[in-house]
Short mmCIF file of C-alpha atoms and ligand atoms in Angstrom, two decimals:
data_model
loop_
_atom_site.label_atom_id
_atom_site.label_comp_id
_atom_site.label_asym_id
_atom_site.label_seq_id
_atom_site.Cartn_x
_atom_site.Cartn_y
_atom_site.Cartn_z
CA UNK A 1 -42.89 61.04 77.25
CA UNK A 2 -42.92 57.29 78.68
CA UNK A 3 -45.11 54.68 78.56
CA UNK A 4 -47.18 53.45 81.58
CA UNK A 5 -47.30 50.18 83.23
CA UNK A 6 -50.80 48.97 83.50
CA UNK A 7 -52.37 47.53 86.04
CA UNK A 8 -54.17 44.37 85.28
CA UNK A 9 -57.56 43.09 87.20
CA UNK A 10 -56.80 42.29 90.81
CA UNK A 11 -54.66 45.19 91.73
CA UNK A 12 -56.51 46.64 94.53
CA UNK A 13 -55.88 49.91 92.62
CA UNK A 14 -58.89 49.23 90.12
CA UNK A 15 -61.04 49.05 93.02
CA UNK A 16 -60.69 52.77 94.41
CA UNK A 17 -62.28 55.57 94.16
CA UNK A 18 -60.29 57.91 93.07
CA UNK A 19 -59.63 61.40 94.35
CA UNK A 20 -60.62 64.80 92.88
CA UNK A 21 -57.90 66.94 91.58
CA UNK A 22 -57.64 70.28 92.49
CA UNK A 23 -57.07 73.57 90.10
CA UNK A 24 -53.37 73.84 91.13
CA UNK A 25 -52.42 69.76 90.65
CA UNK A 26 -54.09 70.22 87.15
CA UNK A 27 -51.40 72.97 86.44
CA UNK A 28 -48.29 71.15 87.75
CA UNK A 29 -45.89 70.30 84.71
CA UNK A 30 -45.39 66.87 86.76
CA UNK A 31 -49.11 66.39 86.21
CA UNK A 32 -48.88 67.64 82.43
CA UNK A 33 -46.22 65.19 81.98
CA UNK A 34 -48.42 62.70 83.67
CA UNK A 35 -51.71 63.44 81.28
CA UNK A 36 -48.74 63.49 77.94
CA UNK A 37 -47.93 59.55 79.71
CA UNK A 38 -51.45 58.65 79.69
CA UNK A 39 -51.88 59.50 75.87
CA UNK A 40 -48.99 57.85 74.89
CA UNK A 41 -49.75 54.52 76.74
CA UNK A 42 -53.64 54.74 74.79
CA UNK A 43 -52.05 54.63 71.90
CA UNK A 44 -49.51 52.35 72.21
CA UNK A 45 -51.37 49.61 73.13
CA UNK A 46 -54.75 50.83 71.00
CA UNK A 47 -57.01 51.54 73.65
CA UNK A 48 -59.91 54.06 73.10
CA UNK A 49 -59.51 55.23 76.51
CA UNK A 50 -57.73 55.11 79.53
CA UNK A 51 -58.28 56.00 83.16
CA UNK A 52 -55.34 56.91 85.77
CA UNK A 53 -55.90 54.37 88.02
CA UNK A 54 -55.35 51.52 85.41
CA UNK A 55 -51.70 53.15 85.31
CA UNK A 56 -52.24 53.34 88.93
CA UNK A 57 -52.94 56.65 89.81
CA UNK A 58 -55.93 56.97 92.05
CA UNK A 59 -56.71 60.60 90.32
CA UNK A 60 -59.82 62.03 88.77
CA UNK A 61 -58.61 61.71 85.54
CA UNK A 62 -58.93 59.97 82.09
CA UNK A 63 -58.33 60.08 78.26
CA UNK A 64 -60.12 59.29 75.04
CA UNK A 65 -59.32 59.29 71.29
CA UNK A 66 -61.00 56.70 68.52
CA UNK A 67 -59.29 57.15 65.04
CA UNK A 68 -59.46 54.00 63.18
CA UNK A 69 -58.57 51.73 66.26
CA UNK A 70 -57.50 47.88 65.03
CA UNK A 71 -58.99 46.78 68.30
CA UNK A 72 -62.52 48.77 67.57
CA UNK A 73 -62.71 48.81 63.67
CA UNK A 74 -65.66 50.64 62.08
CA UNK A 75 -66.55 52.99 65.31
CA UNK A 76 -66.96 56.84 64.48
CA UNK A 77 -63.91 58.79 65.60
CA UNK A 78 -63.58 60.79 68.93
CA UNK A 79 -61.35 63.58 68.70
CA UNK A 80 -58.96 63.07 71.98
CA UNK A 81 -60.06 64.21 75.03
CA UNK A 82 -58.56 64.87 78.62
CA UNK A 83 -61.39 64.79 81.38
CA UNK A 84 -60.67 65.51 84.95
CA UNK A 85 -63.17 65.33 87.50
CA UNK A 86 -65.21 64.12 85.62
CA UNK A 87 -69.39 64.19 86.10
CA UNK A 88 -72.24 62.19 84.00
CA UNK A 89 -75.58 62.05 84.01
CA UNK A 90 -78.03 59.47 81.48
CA UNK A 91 -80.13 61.95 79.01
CA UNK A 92 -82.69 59.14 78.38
CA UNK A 93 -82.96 55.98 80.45
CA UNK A 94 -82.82 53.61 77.28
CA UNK A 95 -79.70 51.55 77.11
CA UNK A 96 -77.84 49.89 74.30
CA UNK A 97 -75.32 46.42 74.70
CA UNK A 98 -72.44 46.49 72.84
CA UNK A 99 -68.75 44.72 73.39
CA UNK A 100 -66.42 46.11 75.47
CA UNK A 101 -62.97 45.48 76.36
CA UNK A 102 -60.61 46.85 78.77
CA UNK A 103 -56.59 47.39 78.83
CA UNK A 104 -56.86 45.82 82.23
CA UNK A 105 -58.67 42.38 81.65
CA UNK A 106 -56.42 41.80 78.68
CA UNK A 107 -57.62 39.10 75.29
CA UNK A 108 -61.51 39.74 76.68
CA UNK A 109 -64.06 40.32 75.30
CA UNK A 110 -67.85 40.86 76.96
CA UNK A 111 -70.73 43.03 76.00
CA UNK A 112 -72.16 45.09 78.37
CA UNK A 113 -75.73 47.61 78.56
CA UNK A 114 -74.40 51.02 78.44
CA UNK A 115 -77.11 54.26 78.23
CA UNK A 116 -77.14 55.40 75.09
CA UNK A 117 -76.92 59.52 75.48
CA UNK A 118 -75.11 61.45 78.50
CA UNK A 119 -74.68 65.10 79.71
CA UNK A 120 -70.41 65.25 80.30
CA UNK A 121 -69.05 67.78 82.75
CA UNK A 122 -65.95 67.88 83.20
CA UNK A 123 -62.49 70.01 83.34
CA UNK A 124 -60.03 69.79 80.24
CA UNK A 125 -56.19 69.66 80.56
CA UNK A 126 -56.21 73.57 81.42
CA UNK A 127 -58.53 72.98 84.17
CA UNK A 128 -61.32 75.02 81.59
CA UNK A 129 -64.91 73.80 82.00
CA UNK A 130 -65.96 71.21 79.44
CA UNK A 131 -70.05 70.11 79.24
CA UNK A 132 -70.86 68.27 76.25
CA UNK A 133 -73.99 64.67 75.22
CA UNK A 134 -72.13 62.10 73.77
CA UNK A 135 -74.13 59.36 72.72
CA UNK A 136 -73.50 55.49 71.49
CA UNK A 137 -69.94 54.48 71.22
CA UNK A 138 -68.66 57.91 72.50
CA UNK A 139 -71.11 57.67 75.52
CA UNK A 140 -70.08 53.91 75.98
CA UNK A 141 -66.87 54.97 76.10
CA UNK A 142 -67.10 57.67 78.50
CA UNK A 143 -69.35 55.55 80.75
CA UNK A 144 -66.27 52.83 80.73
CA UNK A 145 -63.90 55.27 81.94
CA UNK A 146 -65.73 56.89 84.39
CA UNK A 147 -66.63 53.47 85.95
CA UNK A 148 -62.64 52.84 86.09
CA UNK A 149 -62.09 56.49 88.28
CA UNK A 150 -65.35 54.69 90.94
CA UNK A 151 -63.83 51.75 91.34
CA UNK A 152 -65.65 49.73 88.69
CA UNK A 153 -64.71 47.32 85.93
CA UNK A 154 -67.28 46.70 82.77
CA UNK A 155 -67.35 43.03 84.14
CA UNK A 156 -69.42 44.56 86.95
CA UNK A 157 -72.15 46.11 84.43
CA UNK A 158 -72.86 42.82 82.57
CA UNK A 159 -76.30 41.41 82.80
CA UNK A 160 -74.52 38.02 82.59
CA UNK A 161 -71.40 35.55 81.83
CA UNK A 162 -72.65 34.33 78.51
CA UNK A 163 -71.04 36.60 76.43
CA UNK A 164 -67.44 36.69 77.41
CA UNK A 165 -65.39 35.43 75.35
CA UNK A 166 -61.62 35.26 74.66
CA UNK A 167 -60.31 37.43 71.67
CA UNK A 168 -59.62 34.43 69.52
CA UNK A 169 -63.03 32.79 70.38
CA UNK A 170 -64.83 36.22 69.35
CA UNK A 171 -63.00 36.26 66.10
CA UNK A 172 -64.27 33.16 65.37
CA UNK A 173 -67.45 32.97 66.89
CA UNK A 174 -68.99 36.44 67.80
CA UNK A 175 -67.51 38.84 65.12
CA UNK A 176 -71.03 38.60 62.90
CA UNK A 177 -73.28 39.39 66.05
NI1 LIG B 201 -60.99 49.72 80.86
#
């Protein structure tokens, strides 16, 4: 397995849509290798999740996992999850704000409305059918990644500027909000 380069805000990769993946690409070992790639570069640099375009690949395609994440201490765990093509849809139109970071706009921090419970379809690593509600940090999370495969960064959800901060200043200065 290898770890990815990622792409950092600007590269005009972050700003595609990216493309659906068929049955037989999800079956290719070069695209198993590819999904292994993507797990390994969440981890090593302790993201919660990670989309294929921010390791630019403009594919339908993204991973999750929280297990006692240094950069998001005290969040329930998310067993880790491989979702291709996938589809959401807000259970509830009530919406929560919470912090948010990204592996692309490194050392920020920014807090951003997210809905609080969403119907997940999607296809797993097998290309299997996968419909599941996640709700709060799970659903944030999902709803981060999914904006990465349309194009979108979490800066573009934020009601406004005032909250986004620089890792050291939200140590110092945010941590008790
Ligand atoms: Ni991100």
């Amino acid at each position: 397995m290898s770890i990815l380069k990622v792409a950092r805000l600007g590269h005009p990769v972050l700003r595609k849509i990216a493309a659906p993946l068929s049955p037989r690409e999800i079956q290719s070992p070069l695209f198993q290798k590819f999904i292994d790639d993507m797990i390994e570069t969440m981890k090593e640099y302790d993201g919660v999740g990670l989309a294929a375009d921010q390791v630019h690949e403009s594919s339908q395609v993204a991973v999750l996992e929280v297990a006692d994440n240094p950069r998001y201490p005290n969040k329930p765990n998310v067993p880790l999850t491989v979702l291709i093509n996938p589809k959401i849809s807000p259970l509830a139109e009530e919406m929560e704000e919470d912090w948010e970071g990204c592996l692309s706009i490194p050392d920020i921090r920014g807090r951003v409305p997210r809905y609080k419970s969403i119907r997940v379809q999607a296809w797993d690593r097998d290309g299997k059918g996968l419909e599941f509600i996640a709700t709060d940090f799970h659903a944030r999370v999902i709803q981060h990644e999914w904006d990465h495969l349309n194009g979108k960064v979490y800066l573009d959800r934020m009601r406004d500027f005032s909250t986004l901060t620089f890792l050291t200043e939200f140590a110092r200065y945010w941590l008790q909000t």
